[in-house]
mmCIF file of C-alpha atoms in Angstrom:
data_model
loop_
_atom_site.group_PDB
_atom_site.id
_atom_site.type_symbol
_atom_site.label_atom_id
_atom_site.label_comp_id
_atom_site.label_asym_id
_atom_site.label_seq_id
_atom_site.Cartn_x
_atom_site.Cartn_y
_atom_site.Cartn_z
ATOM 1 C CA UNK A 7 -32.858 -16.953 10.084
ATOM 2 C CA UNK A 8 -32.914 -17.018 6.258
ATOM 3 C CA UNK A 9 -36.417 -15.488 6.358
ATOM 4 C CA UNK A 10 -35.314 -12.772 8.784
ATOM 5 C CA UNK A 11 -32.308 -12.012 6.552
ATOM 6 C CA UNK A 12 -34.607 -11.719 3.526
ATOM 7 C CA UNK A 13 -36.806 -9.269 5.462
ATOM 8 C CA UNK A 14 -33.699 -7.345 6.504
ATOM 9 C CA UNK A 15 -32.637 -7.103 2.849
ATOM 10 C CA UNK A 16 -36.096 -5.873 1.879
ATOM 11 C CA UNK A 17 -36.073 -3.229 4.615
ATOM 12 C CA UNK A 18 -32.591 -2.103 3.580
ATOM 13 C CA UNK A 19 -33.689 -1.807 -0.047
ATOM 14 C CA UNK A 20 -36.728 0.245 0.917
ATOM 15 C CA UNK A 21 -35.130 2.458 3.527
ATOM 16 C CA UNK A 22 -31.624 2.579 2.128
ATOM 17 C CA UNK A 23 -28.629 1.241 3.977
ATOM 18 C CA UNK A 24 -27.858 3.833 6.647
ATOM 19 C CA UNK A 25 -24.299 2.569 6.933
ATOM 20 C CA UNK A 26 -23.452 3.615 3.390
ATOM 21 C CA UNK A 27 -24.745 7.144 3.981
ATOM 22 C CA UNK A 28 -23.091 7.618 7.363
ATOM 23 C CA UNK A 29 -19.961 9.694 7.838
ATOM 24 C CA UNK A 30 -16.440 8.541 7.100
ATOM 25 C CA UNK A 31 -16.087 7.288 10.678
ATOM 26 C CA UNK A 32 -18.838 4.739 10.141
ATOM 27 C CA UNK A 33 -17.590 1.232 10.881
ATOM 28 C CA UNK A 34 -19.460 -0.050 7.825
ATOM 29 C CA UNK A 35 -17.789 2.538 5.590
ATOM 30 C CA UNK A 36 -14.447 1.257 6.841
ATOM 31 C CA UNK A 37 -15.546 -2.249 5.798
ATOM 32 C CA UNK A 38 -15.246 -1.137 2.148
ATOM 33 C CA UNK A 39 -18.981 -1.527 1.358
ATOM 34 C CA UNK A 40 -18.227 -1.318 -2.369
ATOM 35 C CA UNK A 41 -16.340 -4.627 -1.994
ATOM 36 C CA UNK A 42 -19.070 -6.487 -0.094
ATOM 37 C CA UNK A 43 -20.874 -9.089 -2.193
ATOM 38 C CA UNK A 44 -24.234 -7.900 -3.567
ATOM 39 C CA UNK A 45 -25.921 -10.522 -1.380
ATOM 40 C CA UNK A 46 -24.703 -8.802 1.822
ATOM 41 C CA UNK A 47 -25.538 -5.720 3.881
ATOM 42 C CA UNK A 48 -23.593 -4.105 6.687
ATOM 43 C CA UNK A 49 -25.034 -2.529 9.815
ATOM 44 C CA UNK A 50 -23.607 -1.326 13.094
ATOM 45 C CA UNK A 51 -24.550 -2.586 16.522
ATOM 46 C CA UNK A 52 -23.822 -1.145 19.939
ATOM 47 C CA UNK A 53 -20.362 -1.468 21.502
ATOM 48 C CA UNK A 54 -18.525 -1.109 18.184
ATOM 49 C CA UNK A 55 -19.787 -4.317 16.616
ATOM 50 C CA UNK A 56 -20.255 -4.660 12.865
ATOM 51 C CA UNK A 57 -22.972 -6.987 11.594
ATOM 52 C CA UNK A 58 -22.754 -8.289 8.018
ATOM 53 C CA UNK A 59 -25.777 -10.306 6.868
ATOM 54 C CA UNK A 60 -25.876 -12.263 3.631
ATOM 55 C CA UNK A 61 -28.357 -14.442 1.781
ATOM 56 C CA UNK A 62 -26.349 -16.317 -0.842
ATOM 57 C CA UNK A 63 -27.978 -18.489 -3.501
ATOM 58 C CA UNK A 64 -25.726 -21.084 -5.080
ATOM 59 C CA UNK A 65 -27.128 -22.288 -8.396
ATOM 60 C CA UNK A 66 -24.318 -24.509 -9.628
ATOM 61 C CA UNK A 67 -24.445 -27.937 -11.180
ATOM 62 C CA UNK A 68 -23.036 -29.520 -8.001
ATOM 63 C CA UNK A 69 -24.421 -27.210 -5.293
ATOM 64 C CA UNK A 70 -27.907 -25.702 -5.595
ATOM 65 C CA UNK A 71 -28.893 -24.174 -2.266
ATOM 66 C CA UNK A 72 -29.452 -20.896 -0.427
ATOM 67 C CA UNK A 73 -27.511 -20.084 2.727
ATOM 68 C CA UNK A 74 -27.948 -17.334 5.287
ATOM 69 C CA UNK A 75 -24.756 -16.042 6.868
ATOM 70 C CA UNK A 76 -24.532 -13.594 9.732
ATOM 71 C CA UNK A 77 -21.094 -12.285 10.691
ATOM 72 C CA UNK A 78 -20.596 -10.290 13.895
ATOM 73 C CA UNK A 79 -17.249 -8.490 14.155
ATOM 74 C CA UNK A 80 -16.286 -7.178 17.595
ATOM 75 C CA UNK A 81 -13.734 -4.626 16.487
ATOM 76 C CA UNK A 82 -12.423 -3.090 19.720
ATOM 77 C CA UNK A 83 -12.512 -6.049 22.122
ATOM 78 C CA UNK A 84 -9.890 -5.578 24.865
ATOM 79 C CA UNK A 85 -8.633 -9.125 24.280
ATOM 80 C CA UNK A 86 -8.354 -8.644 20.510
ATOM 81 C CA UNK A 87 -10.882 -8.350 17.698
ATOM 82 C CA UNK A 88 -13.211 -11.338 17.301
ATOM 83 C CA UNK A 89 -15.578 -12.740 14.697
ATOM 84 C CA UNK A 90 -18.665 -14.832 15.413
ATOM 85 C CA UNK A 91 -20.735 -16.406 12.643
ATOM 86 C CA UNK A 92 -24.078 -18.093 12.181
ATOM 87 C CA UNK A 93 -24.722 -20.131 9.015
ATOM 88 C CA UNK A 94 -28.254 -21.292 8.247
ATOM 89 C CA UNK A 95 -29.932 -23.365 5.579
ATOM 90 C CA UNK A 96 -33.724 -23.601 5.613
ATOM 91 C CA UNK A 97 -34.460 -26.828 3.674
ATOM 92 C CA UNK A 98 -32.362 -29.069 5.931
ATOM 93 C CA UNK A 99 -32.940 -27.116 9.150
ATOM 94 C CA UNK A 100 -29.249 -26.208 9.567
ATOM 95 C CA UNK A 101 -28.327 -23.477 12.033
ATOM 96 C CA UNK A 102 -24.611 -23.612 12.810
ATOM 97 C CA UNK A 103 -23.160 -21.021 15.195
ATOM 98 C CA UNK A 104 -19.418 -20.353 15.377
ATOM 99 C CA UNK A 105 -18.368 -18.218 18.306
ATOM 100 C CA UNK A 106 -15.504 -15.836 18.978
ATOM 101 C CA UNK A 107 -12.650 -16.571 16.620
ATOM 102 C CA UNK A 108 -9.912 -14.233 17.874
ATOM 103 C CA UNK A 109 -7.294 -12.174 16.063
ATOM 104 C CA UNK A 110 -4.348 -14.427 15.264
ATOM 105 C CA UNK A 111 -6.500 -17.430 14.328
ATOM 106 C CA UNK A 112 -7.086 -19.107 10.978
ATOM 107 C CA UNK A 113 -9.739 -21.811 10.769
ATOM 108 C CA UNK A 114 -11.683 -23.976 8.324
ATOM 109 C CA UNK A 115 -14.809 -25.014 10.225
ATOM 110 C CA UNK A 116 -17.080 -27.691 8.723
ATOM 111 C CA UNK A 117 -20.802 -26.935 8.602
ATOM 112 C CA UNK A 118 -22.518 -30.187 9.625
ATOM 113 C CA UNK A 119 -25.031 -31.409 7.049
ATOM 114 C CA UNK A 120 -23.806 -29.297 4.094
ATOM 115 C CA UNK A 121 -21.827 -30.936 1.324
ATOM 116 C CA UNK A 122 -21.086 -30.875 -2.383
ATOM 117 C CA UNK A 123 -21.006 -34.224 -4.193
ATOM 118 C CA UNK A 124 -18.817 -34.363 -7.278
ATOM 119 C CA UNK A 125 -19.029 -37.388 -9.576
ATOM 120 C CA UNK A 126 -15.784 -39.403 -9.549
ATOM 121 C CA UNK A 127 -14.317 -37.205 -6.793
ATOM 122 C CA UNK A 128 -16.676 -37.757 -3.866
ATOM 123 C CA UNK A 129 -18.176 -35.578 -1.186
ATOM 124 C CA UNK A 130 -16.763 -32.209 -0.166
ATOM 125 C CA UNK A 131 -18.060 -30.698 3.075
ATOM 126 C CA UNK A 132 -18.956 -27.009 3.038
ATOM 127 C CA UNK A 133 -16.680 -25.131 5.429
ATOM 128 C CA UNK A 134 -16.633 -21.651 6.885
ATOM 129 C CA UNK A 135 -13.185 -20.199 6.225
ATOM 130 C CA UNK A 136 -11.992 -17.536 8.680
ATOM 131 C CA UNK A 137 -8.692 -15.661 8.894
ATOM 132 C CA UNK A 138 -8.458 -12.804 11.387
ATOM 133 C CA UNK A 139 -5.036 -11.268 11.959
ATOM 134 C CA UNK A 140 -3.520 -8.091 13.297
ATOM 135 C CA UNK A 141 -5.076 -5.450 15.501
ATOM 136 C CA UNK A 142 -7.671 -2.710 14.987
ATOM 137 C CA UNK A 143 -5.032 -0.456 13.363
ATOM 138 C CA UNK A 144 -4.624 -3.004 10.563
ATOM 139 C CA UNK A 145 -7.031 -5.902 10.786
ATOM 140 C CA UNK A 146 -6.759 -8.519 8.038
ATOM 141 C CA UNK A 147 -10.009 -10.410 7.489
ATOM 142 C CA UNK A 148 -10.783 -13.250 5.117
ATOM 143 C CA UNK A 149 -14.184 -14.782 5.795
ATOM 144 C CA UNK A 150 -16.273 -16.947 3.498
ATOM 145 C CA UNK A 151 -17.242 -20.422 2.401
ATOM 146 C CA UNK A 152 -15.291 -23.206 0.752
ATOM 147 C CA UNK A 153 -15.865 -26.931 0.186
ATOM 148 C CA UNK A 154 -13.144 -29.328 1.304
ATOM 149 C CA UNK A 155 -12.449 -33.037 1.726
ATOM 150 C CA UNK A 156 -9.798 -35.155 3.444
ATOM 151 C CA UNK A 157 -7.926 -37.343 0.952
ATOM 152 C CA UNK A 158 -5.127 -39.521 2.352
ATOM 153 C CA UNK A 159 -4.413 -37.211 5.321
ATOM 154 C CA UNK A 160 -4.440 -34.122 3.122
ATOM 155 C CA UNK A 161 -7.184 -31.518 2.884
ATOM 156 C CA UNK A 162 -8.224 -30.694 -0.674
ATOM 157 C CA UNK A 163 -10.659 -27.853 -1.329
ATOM 158 C CA UNK A 164 -12.646 -27.062 -4.451
ATOM 159 C CA UNK A 165 -10.728 -23.788 -4.565
ATOM 160 C CA UNK A 166 -7.589 -25.911 -5.210
ATOM 161 C CA UNK A 167 -9.052 -27.756 -8.216
ATOM 162 C CA UNK A 168 -8.833 -25.941 -11.578
ATOM 163 C CA UNK A 169 -12.208 -25.618 -13.266
ATOM 164 C CA UNK A 170 -14.235 -26.071 -10.066
ATOM 165 C CA UNK A 171 -13.924 -22.578 -8.612
ATOM 166 C CA UNK A 172 -17.152 -21.095 -10.005
ATOM 167 C CA UNK A 173 -19.081 -21.580 -6.717
ATOM 168 C CA UNK A 174 -16.322 -21.919 -4.130
ATOM 169 C CA UNK A 175 -14.616 -20.187 -2.529
ATOM 170 C CA UNK A 176 -17.110 -17.394 -1.891
ATOM 171 C CA UNK A 177 -15.789 -14.614 0.335
ATOM 172 C CA UNK A 178 -17.783 -12.076 2.323
ATOM 173 C CA UNK A 179 -14.703 -10.179 3.499
ATOM 174 C CA UNK A 180 -11.200 -10.339 2.047
ATOM 175 C CA UNK A 181 -9.172 -7.230 2.801
ATOM 176 C CA UNK A 182 -7.290 -5.179 5.387
ATOM 177 C CA UNK A 183 -9.372 -2.795 7.492
ATOM 178 C CA UNK A 184 -8.461 0.090 9.804
ATOM 179 C CA UNK A 185 -10.419 0.826 12.980
ATOM 180 C CA UNK A 186 -7.583 1.860 15.323
ATOM 181 C CA UNK A 187 -8.484 5.521 15.625
ATOM 182 C CA UNK A 188 -12.070 4.625 16.524
ATOM 183 C CA UNK A 189 -10.970 2.113 19.167
ATOM 184 C CA UNK A 190 -8.380 4.560 20.523
ATOM 185 C CA UNK A 191 -10.921 7.396 20.757
ATOM 186 C CA UNK A 192 -13.283 5.178 22.764
ATOM 187 C CA UNK A 193 -10.437 4.128 25.078
ATOM 188 C CA UNK A 194 -9.340 7.742 25.600
ATOM 189 C CA UNK A 195 -12.930 8.907 26.141
ATOM 190 C CA UNK A 196 -13.491 6.125 28.669
ATOM 191 C CA UNK A 197 -10.380 7.027 30.687
ATOM 192 C CA UNK A 198 -10.885 10.775 30.863
#
């Protein structure tokens, strides 16, 4: 997947990202493309799905790796907006799929096989952090990566430790988004 994401990035650089040149009703334009990390591109799939693909290189003293992240946002799902993710790492053959996290859920999901080892503190597992709340009119999304560890029945994340926040957390999306009029227009068009 990391290779396919690299090829996708190359194609987007050559052809230009169509989502950023589309009209104001583009789902990707509503994703605030100016706020997406430089390592990510947005594209639109059928059935009002948004696909955000990232290739993120971490070059820190404690975590030196490249991850591929694919985020699929189903904006207008009748049962509530959902996010599915796929996180890959080429060197250790990691391909971790996370399916259908629904609006109203907040999860830290460990990625098996990925960790950060800090001298004197121990091992912190790399987690996918997902918050999806609200409805298409006002959808709050916070999606990214963090590194956390259980210490005496308490979860401690690198984002909680002063001086260790240079690599984590790393967020792909962290904002409120509005898709309600698009979802409503599809519903009205489908019922007429």
